[in-house]
mmCIF file of C-alpha atoms in Angstrom:
data_model
loop_
_atom_site.group_PDB
_atom_site.id
_atom_site.type_symbol
_atom_site.label_atom_id
_atom_site.label_comp_id
_atom_site.label_asym_id
_atom_site.label_seq_id
_atom_site.Cartn_x
_atom_site.Cartn_y
_atom_site.Cartn_z
ATOM 1 C CA UNK A 1 52.474 2.384 -24.981
ATOM 2 C CA UNK A 2 49.799 -0.067 -23.799
ATOM 3 C CA UNK A 3 50.604 -3.731 -23.329
ATOM 4 C CA UNK A 4 49.046 -5.844 -26.082
ATOM 5 C CA UNK A 5 46.838 -7.621 -23.549
ATOM 6 C CA UNK A 6 45.495 -4.402 -21.977
ATOM 7 C CA UNK A 7 42.350 -2.541 -23.015
ATOM 8 C CA UNK A 8 42.198 1.212 -23.037
ATOM 9 C CA UNK A 9 38.607 1.610 -24.303
ATOM 10 C CA UNK A 10 35.400 2.743 -22.653
ATOM 11 C CA UNK A 11 34.590 2.156 -18.910
ATOM 12 C CA UNK A 12 31.305 1.696 -17.013
ATOM 13 C CA UNK A 13 31.551 5.295 -16.054
ATOM 14 C CA UNK A 14 31.500 6.325 -19.718
ATOM 15 C CA UNK A 15 28.055 4.599 -19.961
ATOM 16 C CA UNK A 16 26.750 7.050 -17.317
ATOM 17 C CA UNK A 17 26.755 4.737 -14.329
ATOM 18 C CA UNK A 18 27.990 6.299 -10.952
ATOM 19 C CA UNK A 19 29.438 3.411 -9.004
ATOM 20 C CA UNK A 20 30.402 5.622 -6.017
ATOM 21 C CA UNK A 21 26.804 6.949 -5.804
ATOM 22 C CA UNK A 22 25.525 3.370 -5.488
ATOM 23 C CA UNK A 23 28.022 2.613 -2.725
ATOM 24 C CA UNK A 24 26.946 5.790 -0.956
ATOM 25 C CA UNK A 25 23.278 4.779 -1.145
ATOM 26 C CA UNK A 26 23.875 1.353 0.354
ATOM 27 C CA UNK A 27 25.623 3.053 3.311
ATOM 28 C CA UNK A 28 22.776 5.588 3.616
ATOM 29 C CA UNK A 29 20.194 2.774 3.647
ATOM 30 C CA UNK A 30 21.737 0.611 6.380
ATOM 31 C CA UNK A 31 20.673 2.789 9.416
ATOM 32 C CA UNK A 32 17.046 2.866 8.064
ATOM 33 C CA UNK A 33 17.021 -0.923 7.599
ATOM 34 C CA UNK A 34 18.507 -1.512 11.052
ATOM 35 C CA UNK A 35 15.492 0.049 12.676
ATOM 36 C CA UNK A 36 13.251 -2.560 11.056
ATOM 37 C CA UNK A 37 15.061 -5.650 12.481
ATOM 38 C CA UNK A 38 12.834 -8.230 14.004
ATOM 39 C CA UNK A 39 12.882 -11.874 15.090
ATOM 40 C CA UNK A 40 13.753 -14.128 12.189
ATOM 41 C CA UNK A 41 16.304 -11.859 10.427
ATOM 42 C CA UNK A 42 19.581 -13.846 9.776
ATOM 43 C CA UNK A 43 21.104 -11.675 7.187
ATOM 44 C CA UNK A 44 19.993 -8.468 5.493
ATOM 45 C CA UNK A 45 21.287 -5.477 3.468
ATOM 46 C CA UNK A 46 24.490 -5.933 1.612
ATOM 47 C CA UNK A 47 24.562 -9.652 0.783
ATOM 48 C CA UNK A 48 23.673 -11.479 -2.418
ATOM 49 C CA UNK A 49 20.566 -12.799 -0.715
ATOM 50 C CA UNK A 50 18.729 -11.985 2.493
ATOM 51 C CA UNK A 51 18.180 -14.671 5.110
ATOM 52 C CA UNK A 52 15.028 -15.038 7.236
ATOM 53 C CA UNK A 53 13.912 -17.777 9.536
ATOM 54 C CA UNK A 54 10.143 -18.222 10.069
ATOM 55 C CA UNK A 55 9.500 -17.534 13.819
ATOM 56 C CA UNK A 56 9.361 -20.780 15.814
ATOM 57 C CA UNK A 57 5.956 -19.866 17.334
ATOM 58 C CA UNK A 58 4.313 -20.943 14.052
ATOM 59 C CA UNK A 59 3.319 -24.661 14.084
ATOM 60 C CA UNK A 60 2.117 -24.950 10.525
ATOM 61 C CA UNK A 61 3.218 -21.719 8.809
ATOM 62 C CA UNK A 62 1.880 -20.869 5.352
ATOM 63 C CA UNK A 63 3.927 -18.144 3.506
ATOM 64 C CA UNK A 64 1.768 -15.457 2.000
ATOM 65 C CA UNK A 65 3.449 -13.113 -0.630
ATOM 66 C CA UNK A 66 2.489 -9.932 -2.351
ATOM 67 C CA UNK A 67 4.088 -7.446 -4.775
ATOM 68 C CA UNK A 68 3.057 -4.036 -5.927
ATOM 69 C CA UNK A 69 4.149 -0.582 -6.994
ATOM 70 C CA UNK A 70 2.991 2.941 -6.386
ATOM 71 C CA UNK A 71 1.475 3.585 -9.852
ATOM 72 C CA UNK A 72 1.225 7.060 -11.383
ATOM 73 C CA UNK A 73 1.329 8.703 -7.947
ATOM 74 C CA UNK A 74 5.039 8.755 -8.698
ATOM 75 C CA UNK A 75 4.351 11.150 -11.536
ATOM 76 C CA UNK A 76 2.838 13.569 -9.029
ATOM 77 C CA UNK A 77 5.784 13.015 -6.769
ATOM 78 C CA UNK A 78 8.161 14.063 -9.563
ATOM 79 C CA UNK A 79 5.998 17.111 -10.370
ATOM 80 C CA UNK A 80 5.920 18.315 -6.729
ATOM 81 C CA UNK A 81 9.520 17.136 -6.042
ATOM 82 C CA UNK A 82 8.072 15.345 -2.950
ATOM 83 C CA UNK A 83 9.593 11.944 -2.285
ATOM 84 C CA UNK A 84 9.178 11.404 1.400
ATOM 85 C CA UNK A 85 5.792 9.536 1.340
ATOM 86 C CA UNK A 86 5.952 7.188 -1.617
ATOM 87 C CA UNK A 87 8.110 4.722 0.274
ATOM 88 C CA UNK A 88 5.378 4.031 2.808
ATOM 89 C CA UNK A 89 2.907 3.793 -0.088
ATOM 90 C CA UNK A 90 5.069 1.081 -1.559
ATOM 91 C CA UNK A 91 5.197 -0.979 1.670
ATOM 92 C CA UNK A 92 1.480 -0.474 2.378
ATOM 93 C CA UNK A 93 0.270 -1.782 -0.965
ATOM 94 C CA UNK A 94 1.945 -5.127 -0.381
ATOM 95 C CA UNK A 95 1.564 -5.637 3.383
ATOM 96 C CA UNK A 96 -2.137 -4.669 3.389
ATOM 97 C CA UNK A 97 -2.674 -7.163 0.627
ATOM 98 C CA UNK A 98 -1.184 -10.065 2.444
ATOM 99 C CA UNK A 99 -2.798 -8.984 5.724
ATOM 100 C CA UNK A 100 -6.287 -9.653 4.400
ATOM 101 C CA UNK A 101 -5.487 -13.469 4.335
ATOM 102 C CA UNK A 102 -4.546 -13.260 8.006
ATOM 103 C CA UNK A 103 -0.812 -13.069 7.415
ATOM 104 C CA UNK A 104 1.636 -11.281 9.691
ATOM 105 C CA UNK A 105 4.154 -9.502 7.400
ATOM 106 C CA UNK A 106 7.676 -10.826 8.088
ATOM 107 C CA UNK A 107 9.991 -9.068 5.651
ATOM 108 C CA UNK A 108 10.077 -6.666 2.681
ATOM 109 C CA UNK A 109 12.340 -6.094 -0.337
ATOM 110 C CA UNK A 110 12.282 -3.092 -2.693
ATOM 111 C CA UNK A 111 13.341 -2.338 -6.227
ATOM 112 C CA UNK A 112 14.405 1.248 -7.129
ATOM 113 C CA UNK A 113 15.202 1.901 -10.836
ATOM 114 C CA UNK A 114 16.414 5.172 -12.316
ATOM 115 C CA UNK A 115 18.419 6.591 -15.205
ATOM 116 C CA UNK A 116 20.874 8.418 -13.052
ATOM 117 C CA UNK A 117 21.054 7.825 -9.287
ATOM 118 C CA UNK A 118 20.391 10.875 -7.114
ATOM 119 C CA UNK A 119 21.542 9.625 -3.694
ATOM 120 C CA UNK A 120 19.545 12.223 -1.752
ATOM 121 C CA UNK A 121 16.249 11.390 -3.496
ATOM 122 C CA UNK A 122 16.805 7.568 -3.292
ATOM 123 C CA UNK A 123 17.684 7.809 0.399
ATOM 124 C CA UNK A 124 14.514 9.850 1.031
ATOM 125 C CA UNK A 125 12.454 7.173 -0.659
ATOM 126 C CA UNK A 126 14.178 4.287 1.185
ATOM 127 C CA UNK A 127 13.712 6.081 4.463
ATOM 128 C CA UNK A 128 9.970 6.112 3.733
ATOM 129 C CA UNK A 129 10.104 2.434 2.907
ATOM 130 C CA UNK A 130 11.784 1.782 6.300
ATOM 131 C CA UNK A 131 9.164 3.835 8.089
ATOM 132 C CA UNK A 132 6.413 1.769 6.455
ATOM 133 C CA UNK A 133 8.188 -1.421 7.401
ATOM 134 C CA UNK A 134 8.303 -0.200 11.044
ATOM 135 C CA UNK A 135 4.498 0.508 10.919
ATOM 136 C CA UNK A 136 3.877 -2.970 9.535
ATOM 137 C CA UNK A 137 6.375 -4.687 11.988
ATOM 138 C CA UNK A 138 8.296 -6.314 9.121
ATOM 139 C CA UNK A 139 11.989 -6.212 8.316
ATOM 140 C CA UNK A 140 13.501 -4.415 5.342
ATOM 141 C CA UNK A 141 16.111 -7.073 4.520
ATOM 142 C CA UNK A 142 17.078 -6.404 0.934
ATOM 143 C CA UNK A 143 16.464 -4.840 -2.390
ATOM 144 C CA UNK A 144 17.909 -3.676 -5.645
ATOM 145 C CA UNK A 145 18.898 -0.237 -6.877
ATOM 146 C CA UNK A 146 19.203 -0.252 -10.658
ATOM 147 C CA UNK A 147 20.901 2.696 -12.424
ATOM 148 C CA UNK A 148 20.076 2.330 -16.160
ATOM 149 C CA UNK A 149 21.123 5.383 -18.251
ATOM 150 C CA UNK A 150 18.678 6.421 -20.976
ATOM 151 C CA UNK A 151 15.883 4.176 -19.602
ATOM 152 C CA UNK A 152 14.245 6.895 -17.435
ATOM 153 C CA UNK A 153 13.968 10.664 -17.862
ATOM 154 C CA UNK A 154 16.224 12.790 -15.621
ATOM 155 C CA UNK A 155 14.706 13.008 -12.097
ATOM 156 C CA UNK A 156 12.360 10.125 -12.524
ATOM 157 C CA UNK A 157 12.375 6.568 -11.087
ATOM 158 C CA UNK A 158 10.237 3.575 -10.678
ATOM 159 C CA UNK A 159 9.459 1.547 -7.543
ATOM 160 C CA UNK A 160 8.362 -2.000 -6.866
ATOM 161 C CA UNK A 161 8.061 -3.864 -3.609
ATOM 162 C CA UNK A 162 7.682 -7.461 -2.413
ATOM 163 C CA UNK A 163 6.401 -8.615 1.008
ATOM 164 C CA UNK A 164 6.332 -12.053 2.570
ATOM 165 C CA UNK A 165 4.272 -12.957 5.558
ATOM 166 C CA UNK A 166 3.093 -16.024 7.493
ATOM 167 C CA UNK A 167 -0.128 -17.395 8.849
ATOM 168 C CA UNK A 168 -1.007 -20.557 10.652
ATOM 169 C CA UNK A 169 -2.615 -22.920 8.135
ATOM 170 C CA UNK A 170 -5.700 -23.301 10.389
ATOM 171 C CA UNK A 171 -6.193 -19.536 10.587
ATOM 172 C CA UNK A 172 -6.068 -18.491 6.893
ATOM 173 C CA UNK A 173 -8.785 -16.002 6.237
ATOM 174 C CA UNK A 174 -10.462 -16.751 2.869
ATOM 175 C CA UNK A 175 -14.059 -15.634 3.232
ATOM 176 C CA UNK A 176 -15.530 -19.126 3.277
ATOM 177 C CA UNK A 177 -17.130 -18.558 6.727
ATOM 178 C CA UNK A 178 -18.989 -15.388 5.654
ATOM 179 C CA UNK A 179 -22.799 -15.869 5.830
ATOM 180 C CA UNK A 180 -25.861 -13.644 5.357
ATOM 181 C CA UNK A 181 -26.283 -11.270 8.330
ATOM 182 C CA UNK A 182 -22.553 -10.641 8.842
ATOM 183 C CA UNK A 183 -21.524 -7.060 9.200
ATOM 184 C CA UNK A 184 -19.154 -5.055 6.909
ATOM 185 C CA UNK A 185 -16.962 -2.555 8.773
ATOM 186 C CA UNK A 186 -14.964 0.054 7.021
ATOM 187 C CA UNK A 187 -11.680 1.537 8.278
ATOM 188 C CA UNK A 188 -10.956 5.077 7.221
ATOM 189 C CA UNK A 189 -8.283 5.718 4.617
ATOM 190 C CA UNK A 190 -5.589 8.411 4.954
ATOM 191 C CA UNK A 191 -6.511 9.799 1.467
ATOM 192 C CA UNK A 192 -6.381 8.525 -2.014
ATOM 193 C CA UNK A 193 -3.688 6.038 -0.914
ATOM 194 C CA UNK A 194 -2.006 4.770 -4.151
ATOM 195 C CA UNK A 195 -4.919 4.316 -6.573
ATOM 196 C CA UNK A 196 -6.670 6.508 -9.128
ATOM 197 C CA UNK A 197 -3.753 8.889 -9.684
ATOM 198 C CA UNK A 198 -4.105 8.952 -13.450
ATOM 199 C CA UNK A 199 -7.562 10.491 -12.904
ATOM 200 C CA UNK A 200 -6.220 12.649 -9.984
ATOM 201 C CA UNK A 201 -3.536 14.116 -12.316
ATOM 202 C CA UNK A 202 -6.099 14.772 -15.041
ATOM 203 C CA UNK A 203 -8.336 16.614 -12.592
ATOM 204 C CA UNK A 204 -5.336 18.680 -11.483
ATOM 205 C CA UNK A 205 -4.489 19.425 -15.118
ATOM 206 C CA UNK A 206 -8.062 20.643 -15.784
ATOM 207 C CA UNK A 207 -8.690 22.482 -12.514
ATOM 208 C CA UNK A 208 -5.219 24.071 -12.223
ATOM 209 C CA UNK A 209 -5.431 24.529 -8.442
ATOM 210 C CA UNK A 210 -2.858 26.247 -6.325
ATOM 211 C CA UNK A 211 -1.206 23.149 -4.828
ATOM 212 C CA UNK A 212 0.365 25.244 -2.015
ATOM 213 C CA UNK A 213 -3.019 26.705 -0.975
ATOM 214 C CA UNK A 214 -4.567 25.683 2.364
ATOM 215 C CA UNK A 215 -6.836 22.652 2.135
ATOM 216 C CA UNK A 216 -8.556 21.915 5.451
ATOM 217 C CA UNK A 217 -5.477 22.774 7.441
ATOM 218 C CA UNK A 218 -2.743 21.405 5.069
ATOM 219 C CA UNK A 219 -1.313 22.393 1.757
ATOM 220 C CA UNK A 220 -3.309 20.653 -0.976
ATOM 221 C CA UNK A 221 -0.018 18.977 -2.283
ATOM 222 C CA UNK A 222 0.409 17.300 1.139
ATOM 223 C CA UNK A 223 -3.161 16.054 1.093
ATOM 224 C CA UNK A 224 -2.732 14.610 -2.337
ATOM 225 C CA UNK A 225 0.533 12.957 -1.356
ATOM 226 C CA UNK A 226 -0.528 11.584 2.022
ATOM 227 C CA UNK A 227 0.923 8.137 2.445
ATOM 228 C CA UNK A 228 -1.193 4.965 2.309
ATOM 229 C CA UNK A 229 -2.423 3.935 5.802
ATOM 230 C CA UNK A 230 -0.961 0.603 7.071
ATOM 231 C CA UNK A 231 -3.579 -1.452 8.914
ATOM 232 C CA UNK A 232 -1.371 -4.359 9.969
ATOM 233 C CA UNK A 233 -0.900 -3.949 13.777
ATOM 234 C CA UNK A 234 -4.579 -3.009 14.632
ATOM 235 C CA UNK A 235 -5.958 -5.849 12.520
ATOM 236 C CA UNK A 236 -3.494 -8.495 13.735
ATOM 237 C CA UNK A 237 -4.481 -7.462 17.258
ATOM 238 C CA UNK A 238 -8.127 -7.791 16.335
ATOM 239 C CA UNK A 239 -7.615 -11.249 14.918
ATOM 240 C CA UNK A 240 -6.167 -12.350 18.272
ATOM 241 C CA UNK A 241 -9.318 -11.102 19.984
ATOM 242 C CA UNK A 242 -12.248 -12.303 17.894
ATOM 243 C CA UNK A 243 -12.962 -14.246 14.620
ATOM 244 C CA UNK A 244 -12.472 -12.028 11.432
ATOM 245 C CA UNK A 245 -14.299 -13.716 8.611
ATOM 246 C CA UNK A 246 -13.012 -11.665 5.708
ATOM 247 C CA UNK A 247 -11.056 -8.504 4.757
ATOM 248 C CA UNK A 248 -10.640 -6.485 1.602
ATOM 249 C CA UNK A 249 -7.903 -3.970 0.933
ATOM 250 C CA UNK A 250 -9.727 -1.205 -0.969
ATOM 251 C CA UNK A 251 -7.323 -0.420 -3.849
ATOM 252 C CA UNK A 252 -7.914 -0.086 -7.577
ATOM 253 C CA UNK A 253 -11.510 -0.913 -8.253
ATOM 254 C CA UNK A 254 -12.710 0.680 -5.092
ATOM 255 C CA UNK A 255 -15.246 -0.777 -2.708
ATOM 256 C CA UNK A 256 -17.429 -2.275 -5.518
ATOM 257 C CA UNK A 257 -14.635 -4.474 -7.025
ATOM 258 C CA UNK A 258 -12.590 -5.406 -3.937
ATOM 259 C CA UNK A 259 -15.119 -6.616 -1.464
ATOM 260 C CA UNK A 260 -16.358 -9.228 -3.951
ATOM 261 C CA UNK A 261 -12.878 -10.803 -3.998
ATOM 262 C CA UNK A 262 -13.592 -12.250 -0.454
ATOM 263 C CA UNK A 263 -17.201 -13.215 -1.099
ATOM 264 C CA UNK A 264 -18.572 -16.563 -2.259
ATOM 265 C CA UNK A 265 -20.645 -16.369 -5.466
ATOM 266 C CA UNK A 266 -23.996 -16.590 -3.706
ATOM 267 C CA UNK A 267 -23.376 -13.532 -1.457
ATOM 268 C CA UNK A 268 -23.750 -9.792 -1.871
ATOM 269 C CA UNK A 269 -22.447 -6.913 0.346
ATOM 270 C CA UNK A 270 -25.141 -4.309 0.749
ATOM 271 C CA UNK A 271 -23.293 -1.030 1.464
ATOM 272 C CA UNK A 272 -25.022 2.207 2.507
ATOM 273 C CA UNK A 273 -23.375 5.321 1.067
ATOM 274 C CA UNK A 274 -24.804 7.187 4.060
ATOM 275 C CA UNK A 275 -22.723 5.113 6.407
ATOM 276 C CA UNK A 276 -19.848 7.537 6.109
ATOM 277 C CA UNK A 277 -19.192 11.062 4.822
ATOM 278 C CA UNK A 278 -17.143 11.434 1.667
ATOM 279 C CA UNK A 279 -13.887 13.120 2.892
ATOM 280 C CA UNK A 280 -13.046 16.604 1.621
ATOM 281 C CA UNK A 281 -10.341 15.365 -0.814
ATOM 282 C CA UNK A 282 -12.816 13.182 -2.637
ATOM 283 C CA UNK A 283 -15.500 15.793 -2.641
ATOM 284 C CA UNK A 284 -12.974 18.134 -4.242
ATOM 285 C CA UNK A 285 -11.919 15.542 -6.881
ATOM 286 C CA UNK A 286 -15.565 14.722 -7.701
ATOM 287 C CA UNK A 287 -16.577 18.307 -8.024
ATOM 288 C CA UNK A 288 -13.647 19.471 -10.069
ATOM 289 C CA UNK A 289 -13.572 16.399 -12.230
ATOM 290 C CA UNK A 290 -17.383 16.122 -12.487
ATOM 291 C CA UNK A 291 -17.023 12.409 -11.678
ATOM 292 C CA UNK A 292 -20.171 10.353 -11.339
ATOM 293 C CA UNK A 293 -20.798 8.484 -8.122
ATOM 294 C CA UNK A 294 -20.451 5.087 -9.762
ATOM 295 C CA UNK A 295 -17.078 6.069 -11.151
ATOM 296 C CA UNK A 296 -15.954 7.443 -7.804
ATOM 297 C CA UNK A 297 -16.799 4.071 -6.146
ATOM 298 C CA UNK A 298 -14.895 2.214 -8.929
ATOM 299 C CA UNK A 299 -11.748 4.342 -9.167
ATOM 300 C CA UNK A 300 -11.150 5.613 -5.565
ATOM 301 C CA UNK A 301 -11.379 4.190 -1.980
ATOM 302 C CA UNK A 302 -13.605 7.208 -1.197
ATOM 303 C CA UNK A 303 -12.356 7.272 2.359
ATOM 304 C CA UNK A 304 -12.463 3.564 3.161
ATOM 305 C CA UNK A 305 -9.076 1.869 2.986
ATOM 306 C CA UNK A 306 -10.011 -1.575 4.387
ATOM 307 C CA UNK A 307 -13.229 -3.500 4.794
ATOM 308 C CA UNK A 308 -13.530 -6.070 7.593
ATOM 309 C CA UNK A 309 -16.297 -8.567 7.840
ATOM 310 C CA UNK A 310 -17.305 -10.061 11.216
ATOM 311 C CA UNK A 311 -20.487 -11.704 12.597
ATOM 312 C CA UNK A 312 -23.202 -9.473 13.838
ATOM 313 C CA UNK A 313 -22.558 -10.765 17.389
ATOM 314 C CA UNK A 314 -18.924 -9.555 17.154
ATOM 315 C CA UNK A 315 -19.486 -6.251 15.419
ATOM 316 C CA UNK A 316 -19.694 -4.063 18.570
ATOM 317 C CA UNK A 317 -16.603 -5.612 20.095
ATOM 318 C CA UNK A 318 -14.722 -5.271 16.805
ATOM 319 C CA UNK A 319 -15.581 -1.556 16.479
ATOM 320 C CA UNK A 320 -14.597 -0.870 20.109
ATOM 321 C CA UNK A 321 -11.259 -2.707 19.694
ATOM 322 C CA UNK A 322 -10.330 -1.015 16.480
ATOM 323 C CA UNK A 323 -11.270 2.440 17.722
ATOM 324 C CA UNK A 324 -9.074 1.827 20.739
ATOM 325 C CA UNK A 325 -6.193 1.170 18.299
ATOM 326 C CA UNK A 326 -6.671 4.506 16.709
ATOM 327 C CA UNK A 327 -8.806 3.516 13.722
ATOM 328 C CA UNK A 328 -11.886 5.356 12.539
ATOM 329 C CA UNK A 329 -14.480 2.696 11.902
ATOM 330 C CA UNK A 330 -17.820 2.806 10.029
ATOM 331 C CA UNK A 331 -20.552 0.195 9.821
ATOM 332 C CA UNK A 332 -20.867 0.031 6.127
ATOM 333 C CA UNK A 333 -23.533 -2.586 5.700
ATOM 334 C CA UNK A 334 -24.360 -6.248 5.786
ATOM 335 C CA UNK A 335 -23.993 -9.456 3.811
ATOM 336 C CA UNK A 336 -27.101 -11.025 2.276
ATOM 337 C CA UNK A 337 -28.024 -13.617 -0.323
ATOM 338 C CA UNK A 338 -27.331 -12.546 -3.853
ATOM 339 C CA UNK A 339 -30.112 -12.249 -6.308
ATOM 340 C CA UNK A 340 -29.701 -13.626 -9.869
ATOM 341 C CA UNK A 341 -27.673 -11.262 -12.071
ATOM 342 C CA UNK A 342 -26.953 -8.989 -9.212
ATOM 343 C CA UNK A 343 -23.530 -7.384 -8.422
ATOM 344 C CA UNK A 344 -21.689 -8.762 -5.407
ATOM 345 C CA UNK A 345 -21.303 -5.329 -3.868
ATOM 346 C CA UNK A 346 -23.936 -2.617 -4.038
ATOM 347 C CA UNK A 347 -23.503 0.959 -2.735
ATOM 348 C CA UNK A 348 -26.837 2.710 -2.449
#
């Protein structure tokens, strides 16, 4: 017989939450997070809050933050049962965003939500997050794993990430020094990155390709799921070498909608579509989806993952420096005065 003050009703486990799985994931994550430790980390994975001290080399540090997800690329990851690249995507989307203001990424936190936790899948995703943090030079110091029965279909999850960086107040890059005659450089992307995947999935649905077939030396599935390139280390090094006037992370909206975000109203970026060759993946997407050029430039990065604006006098040195860092660089065009009613970025 139960004591009158005891309860013998339902438990958390009856609600479908696997507490032991959550504990196992925390232990699986710790070795990945340990590899990302850097100066400033005072407390990380496992506590109620993560502690980070801004490195003392900063005299007037300004914190720059960014948050993002992976979008519907996750739906393709579920279909292909391929989870090893979306973690890097998650990191890249935030660290590349804060980088364009001149910020050095310092730390990163993630949010992983699912209906029922699959430790192996979640650990694969977090391993990718840690790899992305290593590429960006930032620490993975915390996050949240939320197991919410009935909120997500079996086998599916959602991801969000949050990055914080720092930049000296006097070295914030905001585009205000850009003038006519400056040069726009483009850094090659590693693929579609994490944008345009609603259209990618529609094209796959219509074209019905063999995703395991060879596509220029790799299975098509791997090309479609290639992780977003992280530009942090090469561009931080470039900023130490010469003045960078502006940068634009080419995400949703493509070249035509992202470069204007760093231009003053009276300026236009004149981009030559002959400056680079559309990579095979985008040629395939355009052909099988019958996508117009203007739509390609609005939805996809089309092979350019980051735009960098420098003075004409510094352009040669910037190209040389970036190529020495392993980047593929294109001279996309120049900045000029904007005509009345004209778009701020023109690809022609």
